[in-house]
Tab-separated table of C-alpha atoms and ligand atoms in Angstrom:
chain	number	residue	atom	x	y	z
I	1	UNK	CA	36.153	-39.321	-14.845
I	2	UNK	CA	38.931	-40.709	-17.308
I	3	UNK	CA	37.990	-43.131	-19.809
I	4	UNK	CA	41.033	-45.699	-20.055
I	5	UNK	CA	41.460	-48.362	-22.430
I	6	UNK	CA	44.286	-50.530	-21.302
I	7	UNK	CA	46.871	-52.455	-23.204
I	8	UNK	CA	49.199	-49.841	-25.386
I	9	UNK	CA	52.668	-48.912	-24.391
I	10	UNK	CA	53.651	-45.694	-23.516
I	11	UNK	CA	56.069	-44.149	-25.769
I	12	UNK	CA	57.152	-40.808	-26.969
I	13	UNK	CA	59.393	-37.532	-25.160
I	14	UNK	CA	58.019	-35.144	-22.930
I	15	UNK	CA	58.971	-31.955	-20.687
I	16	UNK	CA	58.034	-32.248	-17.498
I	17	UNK	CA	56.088	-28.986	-15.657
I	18	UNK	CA	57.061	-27.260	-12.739
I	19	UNK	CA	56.831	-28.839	-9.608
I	20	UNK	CA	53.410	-27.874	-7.880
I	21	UNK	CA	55.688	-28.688	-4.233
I	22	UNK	CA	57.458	-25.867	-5.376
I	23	UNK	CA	54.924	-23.468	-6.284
I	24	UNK	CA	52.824	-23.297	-3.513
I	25	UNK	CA	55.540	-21.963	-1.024
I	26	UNK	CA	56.432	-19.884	-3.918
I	27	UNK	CA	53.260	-18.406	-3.860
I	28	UNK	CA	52.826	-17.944	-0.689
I	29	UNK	CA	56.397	-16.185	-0.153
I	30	UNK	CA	55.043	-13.354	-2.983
I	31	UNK	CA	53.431	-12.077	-0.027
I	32	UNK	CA	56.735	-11.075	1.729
I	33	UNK	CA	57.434	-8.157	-1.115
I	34	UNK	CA	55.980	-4.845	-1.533
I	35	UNK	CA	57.604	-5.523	-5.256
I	36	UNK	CA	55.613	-7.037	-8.373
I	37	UNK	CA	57.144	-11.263	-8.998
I	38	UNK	CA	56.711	-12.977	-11.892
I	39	UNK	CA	56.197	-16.673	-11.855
I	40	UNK	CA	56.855	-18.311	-14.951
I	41	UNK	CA	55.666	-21.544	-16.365
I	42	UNK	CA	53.056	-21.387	-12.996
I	43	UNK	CA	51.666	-24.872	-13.405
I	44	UNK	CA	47.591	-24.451	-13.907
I	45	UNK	CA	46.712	-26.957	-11.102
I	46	UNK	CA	43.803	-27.336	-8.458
I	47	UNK	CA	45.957	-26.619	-5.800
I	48	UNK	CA	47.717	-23.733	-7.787
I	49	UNK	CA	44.717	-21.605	-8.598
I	50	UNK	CA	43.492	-22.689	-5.143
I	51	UNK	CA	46.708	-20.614	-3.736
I	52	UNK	CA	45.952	-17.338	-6.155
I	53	UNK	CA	42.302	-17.276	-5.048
I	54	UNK	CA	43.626	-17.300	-1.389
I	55	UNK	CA	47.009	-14.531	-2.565
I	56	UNK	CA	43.498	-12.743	-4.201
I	57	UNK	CA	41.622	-12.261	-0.709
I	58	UNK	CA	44.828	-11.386	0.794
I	59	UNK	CA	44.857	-8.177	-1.449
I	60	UNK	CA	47.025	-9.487	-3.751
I	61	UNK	CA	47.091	-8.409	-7.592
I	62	UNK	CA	47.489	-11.734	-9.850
I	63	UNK	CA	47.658	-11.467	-13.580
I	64	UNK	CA	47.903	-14.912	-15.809
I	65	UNK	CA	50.048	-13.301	-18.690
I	66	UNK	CA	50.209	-16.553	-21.012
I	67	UNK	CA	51.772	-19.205	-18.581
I	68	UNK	CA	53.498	-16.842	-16.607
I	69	UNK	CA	51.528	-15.021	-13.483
I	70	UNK	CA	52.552	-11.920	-12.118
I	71	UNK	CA	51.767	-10.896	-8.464
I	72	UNK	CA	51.829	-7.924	-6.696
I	73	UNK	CA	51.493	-7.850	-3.167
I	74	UNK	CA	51.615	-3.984	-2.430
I	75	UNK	CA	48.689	-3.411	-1.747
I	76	UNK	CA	47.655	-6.585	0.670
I	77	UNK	CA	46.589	-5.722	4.079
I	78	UNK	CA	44.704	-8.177	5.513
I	79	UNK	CA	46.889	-10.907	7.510
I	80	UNK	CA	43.064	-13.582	7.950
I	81	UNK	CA	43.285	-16.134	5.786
I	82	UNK	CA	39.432	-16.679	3.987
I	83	UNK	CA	38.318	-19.813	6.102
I	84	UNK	CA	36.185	-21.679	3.227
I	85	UNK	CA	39.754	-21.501	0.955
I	86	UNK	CA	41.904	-23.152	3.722
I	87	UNK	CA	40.012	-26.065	4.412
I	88	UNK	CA	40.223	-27.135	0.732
I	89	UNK	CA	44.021	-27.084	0.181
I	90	UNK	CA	46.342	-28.210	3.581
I	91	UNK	CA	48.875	-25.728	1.911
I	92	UNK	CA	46.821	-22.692	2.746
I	93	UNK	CA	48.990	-23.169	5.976
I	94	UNK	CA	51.709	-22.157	4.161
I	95	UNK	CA	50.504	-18.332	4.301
I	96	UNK	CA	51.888	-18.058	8.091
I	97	UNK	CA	55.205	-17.822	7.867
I	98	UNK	CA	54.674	-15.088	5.156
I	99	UNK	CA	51.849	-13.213	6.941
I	100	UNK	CA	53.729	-13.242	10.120
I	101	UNK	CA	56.860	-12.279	8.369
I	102	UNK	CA	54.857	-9.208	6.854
I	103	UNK	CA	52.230	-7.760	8.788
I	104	UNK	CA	53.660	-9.172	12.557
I	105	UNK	CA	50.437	-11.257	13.035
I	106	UNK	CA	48.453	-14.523	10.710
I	107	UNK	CA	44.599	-15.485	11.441
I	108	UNK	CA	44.136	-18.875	9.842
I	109	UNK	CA	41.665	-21.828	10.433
I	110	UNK	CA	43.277	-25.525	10.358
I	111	UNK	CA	43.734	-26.612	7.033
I	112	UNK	CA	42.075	-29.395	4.857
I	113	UNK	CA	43.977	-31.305	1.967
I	114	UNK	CA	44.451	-34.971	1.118
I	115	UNK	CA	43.500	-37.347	3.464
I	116	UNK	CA	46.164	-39.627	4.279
I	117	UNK	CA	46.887	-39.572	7.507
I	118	UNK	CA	46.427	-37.437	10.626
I	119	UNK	CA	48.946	-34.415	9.288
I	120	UNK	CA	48.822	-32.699	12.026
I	121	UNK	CA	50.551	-28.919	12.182
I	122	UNK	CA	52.598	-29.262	15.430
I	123	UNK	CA	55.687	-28.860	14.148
I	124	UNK	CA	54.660	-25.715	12.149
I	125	UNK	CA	53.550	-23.816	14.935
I	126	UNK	CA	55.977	-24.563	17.323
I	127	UNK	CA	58.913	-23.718	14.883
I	128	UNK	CA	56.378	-19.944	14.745
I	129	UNK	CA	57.074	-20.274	18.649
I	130	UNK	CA	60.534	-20.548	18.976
I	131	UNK	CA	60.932	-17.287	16.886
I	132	UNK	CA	58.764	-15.353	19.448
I	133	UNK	CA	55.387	-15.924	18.141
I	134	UNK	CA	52.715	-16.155	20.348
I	135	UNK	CA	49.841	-18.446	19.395
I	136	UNK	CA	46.304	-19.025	20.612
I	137	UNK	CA	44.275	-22.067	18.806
I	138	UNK	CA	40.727	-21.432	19.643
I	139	UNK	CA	37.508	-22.731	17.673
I	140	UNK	CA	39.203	-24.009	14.549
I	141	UNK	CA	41.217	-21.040	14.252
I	142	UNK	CA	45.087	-20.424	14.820
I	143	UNK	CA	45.627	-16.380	15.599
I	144	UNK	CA	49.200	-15.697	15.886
I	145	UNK	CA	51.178	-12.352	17.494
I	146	UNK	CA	54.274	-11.831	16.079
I	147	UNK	CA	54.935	-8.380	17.492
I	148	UNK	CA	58.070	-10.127	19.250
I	149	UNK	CA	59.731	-11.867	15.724
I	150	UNK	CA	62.964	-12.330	16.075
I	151	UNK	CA	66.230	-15.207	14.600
I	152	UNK	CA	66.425	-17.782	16.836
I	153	UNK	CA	67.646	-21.440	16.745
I	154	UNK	CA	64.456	-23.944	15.337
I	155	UNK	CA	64.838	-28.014	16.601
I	156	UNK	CA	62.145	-29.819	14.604
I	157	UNK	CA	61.323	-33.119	15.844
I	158	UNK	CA	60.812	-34.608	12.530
I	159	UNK	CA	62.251	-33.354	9.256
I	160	UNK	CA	58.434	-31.641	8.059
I	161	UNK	CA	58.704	-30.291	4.908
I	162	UNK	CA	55.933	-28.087	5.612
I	163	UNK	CA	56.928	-26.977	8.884
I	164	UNK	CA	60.354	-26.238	7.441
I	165	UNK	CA	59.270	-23.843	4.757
I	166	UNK	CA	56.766	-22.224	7.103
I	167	UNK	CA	59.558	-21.726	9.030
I	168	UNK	CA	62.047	-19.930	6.775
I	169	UNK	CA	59.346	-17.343	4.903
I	170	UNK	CA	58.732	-15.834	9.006
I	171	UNK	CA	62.258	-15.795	9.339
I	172	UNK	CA	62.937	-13.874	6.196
I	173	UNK	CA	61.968	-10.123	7.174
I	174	UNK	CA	62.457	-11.410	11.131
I	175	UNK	CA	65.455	-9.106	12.775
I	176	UNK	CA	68.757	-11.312	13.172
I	177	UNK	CA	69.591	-14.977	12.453
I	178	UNK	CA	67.262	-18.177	12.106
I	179	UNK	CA	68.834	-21.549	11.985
I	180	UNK	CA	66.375	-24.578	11.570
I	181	UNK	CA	68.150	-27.513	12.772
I	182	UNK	CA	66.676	-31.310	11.386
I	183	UNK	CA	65.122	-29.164	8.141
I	184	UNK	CA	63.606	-31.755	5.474
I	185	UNK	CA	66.090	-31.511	2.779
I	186	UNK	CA	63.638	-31.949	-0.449
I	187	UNK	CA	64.464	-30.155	-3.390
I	188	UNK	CA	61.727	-27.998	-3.384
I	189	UNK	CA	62.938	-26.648	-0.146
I	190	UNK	CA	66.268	-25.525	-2.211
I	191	UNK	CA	63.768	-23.812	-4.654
I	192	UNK	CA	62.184	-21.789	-1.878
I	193	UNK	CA	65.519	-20.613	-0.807
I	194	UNK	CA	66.815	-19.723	-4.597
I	195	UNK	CA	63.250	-17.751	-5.155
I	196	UNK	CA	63.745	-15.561	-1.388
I	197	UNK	CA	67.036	-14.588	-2.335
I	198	UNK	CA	66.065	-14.047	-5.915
I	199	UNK	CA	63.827	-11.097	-4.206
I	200	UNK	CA	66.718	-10.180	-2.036
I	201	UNK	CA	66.373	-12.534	0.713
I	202	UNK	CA	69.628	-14.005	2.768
I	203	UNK	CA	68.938	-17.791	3.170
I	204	UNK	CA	72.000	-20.994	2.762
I	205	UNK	CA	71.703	-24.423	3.522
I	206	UNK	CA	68.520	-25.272	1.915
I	207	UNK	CA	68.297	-28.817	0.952
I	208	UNK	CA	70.779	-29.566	3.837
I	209	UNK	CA	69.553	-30.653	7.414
I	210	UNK	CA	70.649	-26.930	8.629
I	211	UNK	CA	68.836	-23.919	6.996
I	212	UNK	CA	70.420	-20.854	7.623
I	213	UNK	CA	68.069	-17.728	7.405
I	214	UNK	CA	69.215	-14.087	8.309
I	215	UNK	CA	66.892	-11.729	8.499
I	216	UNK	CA	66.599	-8.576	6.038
I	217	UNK	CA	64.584	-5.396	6.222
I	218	UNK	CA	62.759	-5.610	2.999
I	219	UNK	CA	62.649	-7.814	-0.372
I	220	UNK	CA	62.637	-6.526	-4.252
I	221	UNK	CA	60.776	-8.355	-7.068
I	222	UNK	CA	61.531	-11.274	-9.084
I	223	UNK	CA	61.336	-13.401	-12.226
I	224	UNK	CA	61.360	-17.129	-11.340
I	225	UNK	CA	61.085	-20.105	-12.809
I	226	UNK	CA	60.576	-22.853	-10.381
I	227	UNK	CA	62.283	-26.168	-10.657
I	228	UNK	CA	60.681	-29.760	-12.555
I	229	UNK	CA	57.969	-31.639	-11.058
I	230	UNK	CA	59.840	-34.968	-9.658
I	231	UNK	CA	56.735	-36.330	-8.572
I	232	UNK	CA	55.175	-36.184	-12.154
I	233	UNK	CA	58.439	-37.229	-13.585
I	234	UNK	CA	58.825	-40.238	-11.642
I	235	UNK	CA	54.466	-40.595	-12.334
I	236	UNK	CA	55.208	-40.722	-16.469
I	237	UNK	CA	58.497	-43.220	-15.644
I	238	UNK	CA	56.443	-45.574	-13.737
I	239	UNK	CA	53.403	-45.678	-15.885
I	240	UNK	CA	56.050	-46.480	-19.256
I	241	UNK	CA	57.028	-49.274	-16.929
I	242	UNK	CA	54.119	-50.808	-16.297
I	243	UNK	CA	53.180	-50.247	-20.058
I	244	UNK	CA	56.289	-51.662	-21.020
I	245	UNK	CA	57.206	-48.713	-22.961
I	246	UNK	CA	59.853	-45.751	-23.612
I	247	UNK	CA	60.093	-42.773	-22.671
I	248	UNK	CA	62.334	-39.736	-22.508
I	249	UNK	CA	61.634	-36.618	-20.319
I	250	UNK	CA	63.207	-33.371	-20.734
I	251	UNK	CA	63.404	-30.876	-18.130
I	252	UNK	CA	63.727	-33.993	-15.708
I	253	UNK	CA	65.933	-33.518	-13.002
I	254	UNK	CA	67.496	-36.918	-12.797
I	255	UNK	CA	69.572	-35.702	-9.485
I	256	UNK	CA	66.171	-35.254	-7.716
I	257	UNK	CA	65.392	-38.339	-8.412
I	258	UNK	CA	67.911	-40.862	-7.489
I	259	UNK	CA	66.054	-43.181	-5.433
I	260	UNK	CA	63.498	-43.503	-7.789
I	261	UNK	CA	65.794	-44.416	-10.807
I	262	UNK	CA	67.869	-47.011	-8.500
I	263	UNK	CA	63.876	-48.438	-7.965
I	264	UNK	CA	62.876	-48.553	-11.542
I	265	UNK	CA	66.492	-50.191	-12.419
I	266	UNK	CA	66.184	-52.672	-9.327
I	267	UNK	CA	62.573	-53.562	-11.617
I	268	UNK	CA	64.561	-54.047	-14.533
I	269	UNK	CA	64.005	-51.165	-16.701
I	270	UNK	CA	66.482	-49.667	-18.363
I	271	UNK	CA	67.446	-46.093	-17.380
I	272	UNK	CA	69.624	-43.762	-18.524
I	273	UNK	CA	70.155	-39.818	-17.833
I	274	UNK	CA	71.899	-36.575	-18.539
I	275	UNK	CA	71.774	-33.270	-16.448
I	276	UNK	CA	68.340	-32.775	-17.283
I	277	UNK	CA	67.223	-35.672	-19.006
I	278	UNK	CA	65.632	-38.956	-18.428
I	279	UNK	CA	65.490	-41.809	-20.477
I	280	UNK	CA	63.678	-45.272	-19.684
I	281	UNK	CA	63.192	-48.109	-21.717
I	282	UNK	CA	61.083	-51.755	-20.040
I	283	UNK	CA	60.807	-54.742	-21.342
I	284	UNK	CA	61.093	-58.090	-18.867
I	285	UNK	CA	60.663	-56.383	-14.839
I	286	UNK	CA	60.916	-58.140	-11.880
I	287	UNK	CA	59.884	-57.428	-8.345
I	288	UNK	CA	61.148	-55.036	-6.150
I	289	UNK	CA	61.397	-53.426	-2.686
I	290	UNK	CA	60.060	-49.885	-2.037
I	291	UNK	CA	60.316	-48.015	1.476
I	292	UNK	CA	59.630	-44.294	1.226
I	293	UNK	CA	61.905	-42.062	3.313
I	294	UNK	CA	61.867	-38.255	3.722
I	295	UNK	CA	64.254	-36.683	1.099
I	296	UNK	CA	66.837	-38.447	-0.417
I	297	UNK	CA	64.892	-41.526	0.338
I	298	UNK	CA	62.214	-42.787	-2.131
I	299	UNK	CA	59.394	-40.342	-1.807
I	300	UNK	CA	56.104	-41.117	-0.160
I	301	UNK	CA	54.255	-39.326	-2.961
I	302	UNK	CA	55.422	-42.258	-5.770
I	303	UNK	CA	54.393	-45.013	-3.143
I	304	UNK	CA	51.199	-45.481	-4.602
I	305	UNK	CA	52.304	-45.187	-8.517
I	306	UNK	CA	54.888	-48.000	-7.828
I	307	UNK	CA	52.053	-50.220	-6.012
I	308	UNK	CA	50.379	-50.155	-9.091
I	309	UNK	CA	53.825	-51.011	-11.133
I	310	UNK	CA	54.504	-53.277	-8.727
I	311	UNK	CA	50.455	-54.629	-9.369
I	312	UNK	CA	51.738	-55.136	-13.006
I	313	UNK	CA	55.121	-56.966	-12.443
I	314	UNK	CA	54.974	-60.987	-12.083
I	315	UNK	CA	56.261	-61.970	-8.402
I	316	UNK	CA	56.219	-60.698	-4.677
I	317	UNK	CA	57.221	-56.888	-4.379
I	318	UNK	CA	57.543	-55.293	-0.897
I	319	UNK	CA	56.192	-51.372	-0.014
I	320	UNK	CA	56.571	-49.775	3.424
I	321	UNK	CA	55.178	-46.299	3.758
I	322	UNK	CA	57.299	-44.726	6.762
I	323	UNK	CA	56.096	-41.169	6.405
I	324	UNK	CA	52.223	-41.121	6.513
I	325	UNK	CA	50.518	-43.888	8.773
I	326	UNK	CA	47.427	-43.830	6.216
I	327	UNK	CA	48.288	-43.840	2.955
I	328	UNK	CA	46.917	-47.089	1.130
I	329	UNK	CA	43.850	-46.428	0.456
I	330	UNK	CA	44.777	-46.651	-3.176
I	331	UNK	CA	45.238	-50.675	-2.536
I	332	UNK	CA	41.002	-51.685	-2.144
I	333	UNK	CA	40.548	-49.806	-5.609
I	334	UNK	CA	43.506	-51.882	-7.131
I	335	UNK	CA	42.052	-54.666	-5.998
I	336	UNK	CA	39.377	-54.017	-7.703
I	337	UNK	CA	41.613	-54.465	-11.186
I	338	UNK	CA	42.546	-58.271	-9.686
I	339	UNK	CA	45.419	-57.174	-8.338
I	340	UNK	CA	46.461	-59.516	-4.623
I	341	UNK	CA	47.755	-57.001	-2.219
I	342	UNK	CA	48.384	-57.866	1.340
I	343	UNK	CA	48.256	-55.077	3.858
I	344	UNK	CA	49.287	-55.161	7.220
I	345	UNK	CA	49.844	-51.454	9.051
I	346	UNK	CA	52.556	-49.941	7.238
I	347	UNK	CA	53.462	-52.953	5.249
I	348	UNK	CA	51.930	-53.960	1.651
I	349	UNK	CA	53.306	-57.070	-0.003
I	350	UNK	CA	51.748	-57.277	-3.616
I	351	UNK	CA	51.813	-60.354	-5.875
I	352	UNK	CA	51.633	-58.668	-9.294
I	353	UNK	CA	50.613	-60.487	-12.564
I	354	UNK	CA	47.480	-59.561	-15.033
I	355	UNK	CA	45.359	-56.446	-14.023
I	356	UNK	CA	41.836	-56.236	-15.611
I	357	UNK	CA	40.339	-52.950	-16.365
I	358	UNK	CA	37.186	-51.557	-13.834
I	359	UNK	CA	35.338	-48.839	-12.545
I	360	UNK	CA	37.658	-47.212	-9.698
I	361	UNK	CA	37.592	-43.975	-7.579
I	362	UNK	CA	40.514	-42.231	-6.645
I	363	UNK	CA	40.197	-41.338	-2.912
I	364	UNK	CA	43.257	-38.585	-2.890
I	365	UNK	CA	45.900	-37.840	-5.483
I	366	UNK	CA	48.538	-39.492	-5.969
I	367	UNK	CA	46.491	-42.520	-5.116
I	368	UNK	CA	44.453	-41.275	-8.031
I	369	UNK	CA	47.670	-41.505	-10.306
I	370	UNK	CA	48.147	-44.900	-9.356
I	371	UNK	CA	44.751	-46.054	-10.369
I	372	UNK	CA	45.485	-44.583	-14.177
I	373	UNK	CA	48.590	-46.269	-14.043
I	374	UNK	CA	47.043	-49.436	-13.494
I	375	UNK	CA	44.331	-48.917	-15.687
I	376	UNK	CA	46.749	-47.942	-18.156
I	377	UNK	CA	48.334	-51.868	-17.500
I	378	UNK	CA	45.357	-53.435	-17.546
I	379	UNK	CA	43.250	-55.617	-19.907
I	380	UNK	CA	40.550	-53.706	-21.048
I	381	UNK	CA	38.442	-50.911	-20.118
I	382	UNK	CA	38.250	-48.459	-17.149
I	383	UNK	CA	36.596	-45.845	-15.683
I	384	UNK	CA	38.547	-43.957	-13.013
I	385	UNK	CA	36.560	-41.433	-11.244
I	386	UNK	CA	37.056	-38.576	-8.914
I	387	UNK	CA	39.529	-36.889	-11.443
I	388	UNK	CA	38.897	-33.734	-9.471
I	389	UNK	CA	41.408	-34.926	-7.043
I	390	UNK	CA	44.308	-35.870	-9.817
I	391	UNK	CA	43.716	-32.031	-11.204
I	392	UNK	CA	45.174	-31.036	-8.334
I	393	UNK	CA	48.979	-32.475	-9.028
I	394	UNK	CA	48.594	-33.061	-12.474
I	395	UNK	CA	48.310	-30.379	-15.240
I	396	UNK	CA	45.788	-32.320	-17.836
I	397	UNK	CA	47.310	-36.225	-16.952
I	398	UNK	CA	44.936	-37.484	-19.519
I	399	UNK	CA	46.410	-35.289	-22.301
I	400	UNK	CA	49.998	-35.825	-20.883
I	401	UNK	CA	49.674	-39.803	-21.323
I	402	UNK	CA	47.716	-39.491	-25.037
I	403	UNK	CA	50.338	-37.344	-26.197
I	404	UNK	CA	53.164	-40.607	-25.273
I	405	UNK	CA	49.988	-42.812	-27.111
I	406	UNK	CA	47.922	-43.841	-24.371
I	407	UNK	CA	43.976	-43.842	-24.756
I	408	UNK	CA	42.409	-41.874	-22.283
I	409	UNK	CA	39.569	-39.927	-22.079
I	410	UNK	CA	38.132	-37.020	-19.895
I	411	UNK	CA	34.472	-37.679	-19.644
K	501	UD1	C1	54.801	-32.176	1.848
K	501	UD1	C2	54.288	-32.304	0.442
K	501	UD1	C3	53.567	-33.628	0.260
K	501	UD1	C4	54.459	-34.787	0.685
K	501	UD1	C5	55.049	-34.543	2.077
K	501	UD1	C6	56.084	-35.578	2.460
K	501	UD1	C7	53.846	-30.000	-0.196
K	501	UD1	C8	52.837	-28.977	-0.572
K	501	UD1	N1	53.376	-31.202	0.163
K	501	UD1	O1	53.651	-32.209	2.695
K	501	UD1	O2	53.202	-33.761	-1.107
K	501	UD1	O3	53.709	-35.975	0.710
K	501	UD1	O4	55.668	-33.256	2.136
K	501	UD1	O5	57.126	-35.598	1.551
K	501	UD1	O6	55.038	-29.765	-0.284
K	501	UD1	N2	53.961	-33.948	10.670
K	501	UD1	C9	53.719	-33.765	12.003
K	501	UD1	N3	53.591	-32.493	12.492
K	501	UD1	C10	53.702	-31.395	11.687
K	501	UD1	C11	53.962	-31.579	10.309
K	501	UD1	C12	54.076	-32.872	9.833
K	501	UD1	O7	53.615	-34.725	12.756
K	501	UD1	O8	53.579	-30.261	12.187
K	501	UD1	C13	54.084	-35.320	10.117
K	501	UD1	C14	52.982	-35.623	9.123
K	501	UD1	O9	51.813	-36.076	9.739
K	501	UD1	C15	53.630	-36.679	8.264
K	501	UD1	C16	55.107	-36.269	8.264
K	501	UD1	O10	55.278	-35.420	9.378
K	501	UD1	O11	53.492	-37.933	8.846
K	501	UD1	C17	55.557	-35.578	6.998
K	501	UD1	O12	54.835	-34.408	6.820
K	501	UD1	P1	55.441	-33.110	6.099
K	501	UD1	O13	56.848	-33.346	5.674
K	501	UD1	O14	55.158	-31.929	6.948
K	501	UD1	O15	54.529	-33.037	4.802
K	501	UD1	P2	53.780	-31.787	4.209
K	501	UD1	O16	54.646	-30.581	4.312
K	501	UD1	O17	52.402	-31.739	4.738
């Protein structure tokens, strides 16, 4: 659990990691090459090492050399994904596009991962479909046959990040010409697209509603750095504002993040940025509106971190979460801090003022985030546990928010 005693502002500079949304694809398209990759700066996250163990089983070499890790898929021949693995992260789905793409057939059991909402794979598989994969879902278990990959046109229904990236890593090594039409157009799916043709790969039009993939025979190896963490940058903006403090993050990627610094300005705070910098400063804030979007709307995973701003700003802010149908959990635990949040389906209408520090548990983790952030805010002490689930997003939060001079404590 953390140990948080409320009260100080946050102040101070900071770089921000890379983006574990980015790294897990990543990871899981290091499976596509016969070729050693380099990952540098691999963020050591839950959910990251999570990935390795699963690359591991796969027959996959992976070396930590400082903060870089190097992989090396030569030698990987199984294409079954270890059950007990999958059902801890939801992106161990991510390995069928790559183990389609590589060895022409994928075992895998449904995935686990954060509860917050039904997040259901439909999408994914019949994207795997429409290239000419045949799939059988039978106790648990998705087997697909992918003897008959090949380029072909991809409608999704809804823009699914997932299901997008899934997508484009069978496509890579598939014979002719893949375009997914309605592709989510997050940043990280950009990043994907700059690491498979970094190993050789052919792909345009990431970040774009049309993704463009034409197939290639065979991919090389890499060095890659993958891009900032927007969802921890926007995490350390919104906890200065509810602190009333200053912060300025390097390595930032402001463009990422323009719906989030039209929020925080909307709240008052002031914000400035460069190409790669972010600067915020709050003093006075006043309510605001939040309705998360897929990419370039505000993004679902700061819903819950601006609840809890918006649980430390005097007057009536608004939140609608269009993307999952579950994901407030996060508002019974801030009550628990005194903060007045009314919840109806989708809606959440909080009247912010004082917060008072408690003993909370983070049920996934982002709504984990928001409970620190509040805590942070609040008068007093708290305890927020289930930190298990915050590892998973967040390289050492505690240590990130003492070094700007907040007290908290891993217990
Ligand atoms: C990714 C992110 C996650 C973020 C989410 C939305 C990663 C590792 N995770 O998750 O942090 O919250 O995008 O920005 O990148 N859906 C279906 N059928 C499908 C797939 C999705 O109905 O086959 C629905 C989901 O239930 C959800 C919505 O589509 O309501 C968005 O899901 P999706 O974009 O796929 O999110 P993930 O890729 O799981």
């Amino acid at each position: 659990m953390f140990l948080v005693k409320g009260g100080r502002r946050l102040c101070g500079e900071m770089e921000v990691a890379c983006a574990k949304n980015a790294v897990l694809p990543i990871l899981a398209a290091a499976m596509l090459t016969d070729e050693p990759v380099t990952i540098e700066d691999c963020p050591n996250l839950v959910d990251a090492r999570n990935m390795l163990s699963i690359l591991e089983t796969l027959g996959c070499r992976v070396e930590a050399r400082g903060k870089n890790v190097v992989l090396d898929a030569s030698r990987a021949e199984s294409h079954e994904m270890p059950e007990q693995l999958s059902k801890r992260l939801r992106s161990s789905i991510f390995m069928l596009g790559p183990l389609i793409g590589r060895f022409r057939r994928a075992r895998v059991s449904y995935p686990g991962g954060c509860e917050i909402g039904q997040r259901p794979i439909d999408l994914h598989l019949k994207g795997l479909r429409a290239l000419g994969v045949t799939i059988r879902e039978a106790h648990g278990m998705i087997e697909c046959d992918g003897a008959r990959l090949r380029g072909a046109d991809v409608y999704l229904d809804f823009p699914s990040v997932g299901a997008t990236e899934n997508v484009m890593m069978a496509a890579v090594l598939a014979r002719g010409k893949t375009t997914i039409h309605n592709a989510a157009r997050e940043p990280e799916i950009r990043d994907l697209q700059n690491f498979i043709n970094a190993l050789g790969g052919r792909v345009h039009g990431g970040g774009s509603d049309r993704v463009v993939i034409e197939g290639v025979k065979a991919l090389g190896g890499a060095r890659y750095r993958p891009l900032p963490d927007r969802i921890v940058a926007g995490t350390l903006l919104a906890a200065a504002a509810a602190t009333r403090g200053e912060v300025h993050l390097r390595r930032a990627c402001p463009g990422d993040l323009g719906a989030v610094l039209d929020k925080l300005r909307q709240a008052g705070c002031e914000v400035e940025s460069g190409e790669t910098e972010i600067f915020l400063r709050a003093r006075t804030l006043r309510p605001f509106e939040v309705s998360t979007q897929p990419f370039p709307g505000f993004p679902t995973d700061l819903q819950a971190q601006f609840m809890a701003l918006a649980c430390a700003v005097e007057g009536a802010s608004v939140i609608v979460e269009n993307v999952f149908e579950n994901r407030f959990a996060h508002a019974a635990q801030l009550r628990r801090m005194g903060a007045d949040i009314f919840l109806s389906g989708r809606l959440a209408v909080v009247r912010g003022g004082k917060l008072y520090g408690a003993d909370v548990q983070a049920g996934d983790l982002r709504g984990g985030a928001a409970l620190v952030i509040a805590a942070l805010a609040a008068e007093g002490e708290s305890r927020v546990e289930n930190v298990e689930l915050i590892d998973r997003g967040y390289e050492s939060l505690e240590n990130m928010l003492a070094a700007l001079g907040a007290s908290v404590q891993r217990i």
